[in-house]
mmCIF file of C-alpha atoms in Angstrom:
data_model
loop_
_atom_site.group_PDB
_atom_site.id
_atom_site.type_symbol
_atom_site.label_atom_id
_atom_site.label_comp_id
_atom_site.label_asym_id
_atom_site.label_seq_id
_atom_site.Cartn_x
_atom_site.Cartn_y
_atom_site.Cartn_z
ATOM 1 C CA MET A 1 -157.402 -81.095 -237.429
ATOM 2 C CA GLU A 2 -160.167 -81.932 -240.323
ATOM 3 C CA GLU A 3 -163.234 -80.719 -239.468
ATOM 4 C CA LEU A 4 -166.001 -82.956 -239.244
ATOM 5 C CA ARG A 5 -168.289 -84.281 -241.691
ATOM 6 C CA ASN A 6 -171.632 -85.895 -241.630
ATOM 7 C CA ALA A 7 -173.041 -89.037 -243.872
ATOM 8 C CA LYS A 8 -173.886 -86.960 -246.282
ATOM 9 C CA GLY A 9 -169.183 -85.266 -246.266
ATOM 10 C CA GLN A 10 -171.096 -82.241 -245.596
ATOM 11 C CA THR A 11 -168.915 -80.116 -243.195
ATOM 12 C CA LEU A 12 -171.970 -77.962 -240.826
ATOM 13 C CA ALA A 13 -171.380 -74.630 -242.460
ATOM 14 C CA GLU A 14 -172.416 -76.477 -245.882
ATOM 15 C CA PHE A 15 -175.062 -78.742 -243.614
ATOM 16 C CA LEU A 16 -176.751 -74.886 -242.940
ATOM 17 C CA ALA A 17 -176.241 -73.537 -246.209
ATOM 18 C CA ALA A 18 -178.555 -76.314 -247.777
ATOM 19 C CA TYR A 19 -180.706 -76.911 -244.959
ATOM 20 C CA ASP A 20 -184.153 -75.450 -245.492
ATOM 21 C CA VAL A 21 -185.428 -73.913 -242.539
ATOM 22 C CA ASN A 22 -188.750 -74.574 -243.506
ATOM 23 C CA LYS A 23 -188.514 -78.197 -243.931
ATOM 24 C CA TYR A 24 -190.802 -78.301 -240.099
ATOM 25 C CA PRO A 25 -193.209 -76.721 -238.439
ATOM 26 C CA HIS A 26 -192.716 -72.845 -236.868
ATOM 27 C CA PRO A 27 -195.027 -72.809 -233.467
ATOM 28 C CA SER A 28 -195.045 -69.324 -231.796
ATOM 29 C CA VAL A 29 -193.367 -69.254 -228.724
ATOM 30 C CA THR A 30 -194.984 -67.395 -225.581
ATOM 31 C CA SER A 31 -194.742 -66.667 -221.953
ATOM 32 C CA ASP A 32 -197.702 -66.149 -219.360
ATOM 33 C CA THR A 33 -196.731 -64.905 -216.284
ATOM 34 C CA ALA A 34 -198.452 -65.879 -212.918
ATOM 35 C CA VAL A 35 -197.883 -63.037 -210.070
ATOM 36 C CA PHE A 36 -199.020 -63.503 -206.764
ATOM 37 C CA THR A 37 -198.442 -61.440 -203.541
ATOM 38 C CA LEU A 38 -200.594 -61.204 -200.279
ATOM 39 C CA GLN A 39 -202.975 -58.904 -199.499
ATOM 40 C CA GLU A 40 -206.251 -58.266 -196.641
ATOM 41 C CA VAL A 41 -209.264 -58.897 -197.328
ATOM 42 C CA ALA A 42 -211.521 -58.783 -193.817
ATOM 43 C CA GLY A 43 -208.566 -58.537 -191.804
ATOM 44 C CA GLU A 44 -207.417 -61.349 -192.785
ATOM 45 C CA LEU A 45 -204.394 -61.789 -195.221
ATOM 46 C CA CYS A 46 -204.636 -63.736 -198.309
ATOM 47 C CA LEU A 47 -203.432 -65.031 -200.921
ATOM 48 C CA SER A 48 -203.801 -62.539 -204.455
ATOM 49 C CA VAL A 49 -203.000 -63.105 -208.489
ATOM 50 C CA ALA A 50 -202.354 -60.822 -210.783
ATOM 51 C CA LEU A 51 -204.773 -60.745 -214.043
ATOM 52 C CA VAL A 52 -205.105 -59.220 -216.902
ATOM 53 C CA ARG A 53 -208.631 -59.228 -219.081
ATOM 54 C CA ARG A 54 -207.579 -59.056 -222.842
ATOM 55 C CA GLY A 55 -209.084 -56.297 -224.875
ATOM 56 C CA ASN A 56 -207.880 -58.518 -228.448
ATOM 57 C CA HIS A 57 -208.819 -62.033 -229.711
ATOM 58 C CA PRO A 58 -208.269 -64.873 -228.907
ATOM 59 C CA ASP A 59 -208.794 -64.448 -224.826
ATOM 60 C CA LEU A 60 -204.971 -66.102 -224.272
ATOM 61 C CA PRO A 61 -202.674 -64.025 -221.406
ATOM 62 C CA ALA A 62 -199.682 -65.308 -223.213
ATOM 63 C CA GLY A 63 -197.330 -62.905 -225.064
ATOM 64 C CA LYS A 64 -195.512 -63.661 -227.554
ATOM 65 C CA VAL A 65 -192.155 -64.014 -227.910
ATOM 66 C CA ASP A 66 -190.521 -60.479 -230.433
ATOM 67 C CA ALA A 67 -187.871 -62.135 -231.661
ATOM 68 C CA PRO A 68 -185.607 -65.105 -232.318
ATOM 69 C CA ASP A 69 -182.887 -63.838 -229.691
ATOM 70 C CA GLU A 70 -185.203 -62.931 -226.879
ATOM 71 C CA PRO A 71 -184.443 -64.601 -223.730
ATOM 72 C CA LYS A 72 -187.249 -66.362 -222.474
ATOM 73 C CA GLU A 73 -187.066 -64.313 -219.064
ATOM 74 C CA LEU A 74 -187.235 -61.033 -220.800
ATOM 75 C CA CYS A 75 -189.899 -61.870 -222.511
ATOM 76 C CA ALA A 76 -191.676 -62.910 -219.879
ATOM 77 C CA ALA A 77 -190.441 -59.239 -217.959
ATOM 78 C CA ARG A 78 -191.462 -57.047 -220.398
ATOM 79 C CA GLU A 79 -194.744 -58.459 -221.186
ATOM 80 C CA LEU A 80 -195.652 -57.858 -218.404
ATOM 81 C CA GLU A 81 -194.675 -55.147 -217.851
ATOM 82 C CA GLU A 82 -196.339 -54.237 -221.072
ATOM 83 C CA GLU A 83 -199.541 -55.684 -219.744
ATOM 84 C CA THR A 84 -199.785 -55.009 -216.047
ATOM 85 C CA GLY A 85 -197.209 -51.706 -216.258
ATOM 86 C CA VAL A 86 -195.678 -54.086 -212.944
ATOM 87 C CA THR A 87 -191.730 -54.119 -212.813
ATOM 88 C CA GLY A 88 -188.927 -55.195 -210.459
ATOM 89 C CA VAL A 89 -190.766 -58.728 -209.614
ATOM 90 C CA ALA A 90 -188.313 -61.470 -210.221
ATOM 91 C CA LEU A 91 -189.579 -64.183 -212.167
ATOM 92 C CA ARG A 92 -188.985 -68.112 -212.499
ATOM 93 C CA ARG A 93 -189.492 -70.825 -215.202
ATOM 94 C CA PHE A 94 -192.454 -73.231 -213.879
ATOM 95 C CA GLY A 95 -193.530 -75.297 -216.889
ATOM 96 C CA VAL A 96 -193.745 -75.654 -220.330
ATOM 97 C CA PHE A 97 -196.881 -75.391 -221.540
ATOM 98 C CA ASP A 98 -198.202 -77.020 -225.661
ATOM 99 C CA ALA A 99 -202.017 -77.814 -225.630
ATOM 100 C CA LEU A 100 -202.296 -78.656 -229.492
ATOM 101 C CA ASP A 101 -205.701 -76.505 -229.361
ATOM 102 C CA ARG A 102 -204.445 -73.557 -227.012
ATOM 103 C CA ASP A 103 -204.421 -71.094 -229.372
ATOM 104 C CA PRO A 104 -207.174 -70.905 -232.928
ATOM 105 C CA ARG A 105 -203.886 -69.092 -234.435
ATOM 106 C CA THR A 106 -200.893 -71.585 -234.898
ATOM 107 C CA ARG A 107 -199.440 -74.139 -232.692
ATOM 108 C CA VAL A 108 -198.466 -72.012 -229.204
ATOM 109 C CA ILE A 109 -196.167 -73.615 -227.088
ATOM 110 C CA THR A 110 -195.292 -71.215 -223.537
ATOM 111 C CA ILE A 111 -193.227 -71.069 -220.990
ATOM 112 C CA GLY A 112 -194.900 -70.615 -217.614
ATOM 113 C CA HIS A 113 -193.059 -68.324 -215.391
ATOM 114 C CA LEU A 114 -193.993 -67.257 -211.575
ATOM 115 C CA GLY A 115 -193.356 -63.936 -209.115
ATOM 116 C CA LEU A 116 -193.570 -63.200 -205.659
ATOM 117 C CA ALA A 117 -194.564 -59.662 -204.876
ATOM 118 C CA PRO A 118 -194.553 -57.955 -201.534
ATOM 119 C CA MET A 119 -197.158 -56.804 -199.926
ATOM 120 C CA GLY A 120 -198.770 -53.965 -201.056
ATOM 121 C CA SER A 121 -196.047 -53.310 -204.248
ATOM 122 C CA LEU A 122 -198.384 -54.827 -207.314
ATOM 123 C CA GLN A 123 -201.163 -52.319 -208.657
ATOM 124 C CA PRO A 124 -201.590 -54.065 -212.258
ATOM 125 C CA LYS A 125 -203.262 -51.469 -214.632
ATOM 126 C CA GLY A 126 -204.010 -52.744 -217.567
ATOM 127 C CA GLY A 127 -202.091 -51.633 -220.690
ATOM 128 C CA ASP A 128 -200.980 -52.680 -224.687
ATOM 129 C CA ASP A 129 -203.640 -55.072 -225.874
ATOM 130 C CA ALA A 130 -204.880 -56.092 -221.723
ATOM 131 C CA ALA A 131 -208.362 -54.024 -221.315
ATOM 132 C CA GLU A 132 -207.983 -54.144 -217.556
ATOM 133 C CA ALA A 133 -206.251 -55.620 -214.775
ATOM 134 C CA GLY A 134 -206.070 -56.812 -211.034
ATOM 135 C CA LEU A 135 -205.745 -58.325 -208.570
ATOM 136 C CA PHE A 136 -207.946 -60.996 -207.597
ATOM 137 C CA THR A 137 -208.026 -63.554 -203.851
ATOM 138 C CA VAL A 138 -206.890 -67.127 -204.838
ATOM 139 C CA ASP A 139 -209.691 -69.566 -204.209
ATOM 140 C CA VAL A 140 -207.497 -72.504 -201.869
ATOM 141 C CA ALA A 141 -209.978 -74.752 -202.978
ATOM 142 C CA LEU A 142 -211.858 -74.172 -200.029
ATOM 143 C CA GLU A 143 -209.683 -74.063 -197.048
ATOM 144 C CA SER A 144 -210.772 -71.929 -194.050
ATOM 145 C CA TRP A 145 -207.679 -69.494 -193.418
ATOM 146 C CA CYS A 146 -208.530 -66.999 -195.988
ATOM 147 C CA PRO A 147 -212.149 -65.251 -196.132
ATOM 148 C CA ARG A 148 -213.813 -65.243 -199.242
ATOM 149 C CA ALA A 149 -214.895 -62.034 -200.798
ATOM 150 C CA ALA A 150 -218.561 -61.127 -201.429
#
């Protein structure tokens, strides 16, 4: 069977050999991860989320994909462990975020991941470039089922 050729008569190997990888801009790809759990606040179970405060500029929570062949799920788990020490949480993709002004350094496309940790299992601690990390009660838009922290 004859090898397929494009409109210029090139095989795939010939096309790739002549291809200019700098022809198009290369946006950065990052991973954001939100891990939720339940915690008891004032005798009530409340939804809580692990948050970090970055120690470096810019103040963005995403972690960059380390290598072109690093799968996005591994990037999310690696960054979660590096920034908070949290491991063993199953992560699921929930969205892609690509606002043009998201990061002042360059164009960044982020893949959002979500994790749910068993109650009492989440104890985030700041690591890598996170100055600090902790659990925070989620304000569920004035719902009355969870007391507000004073």
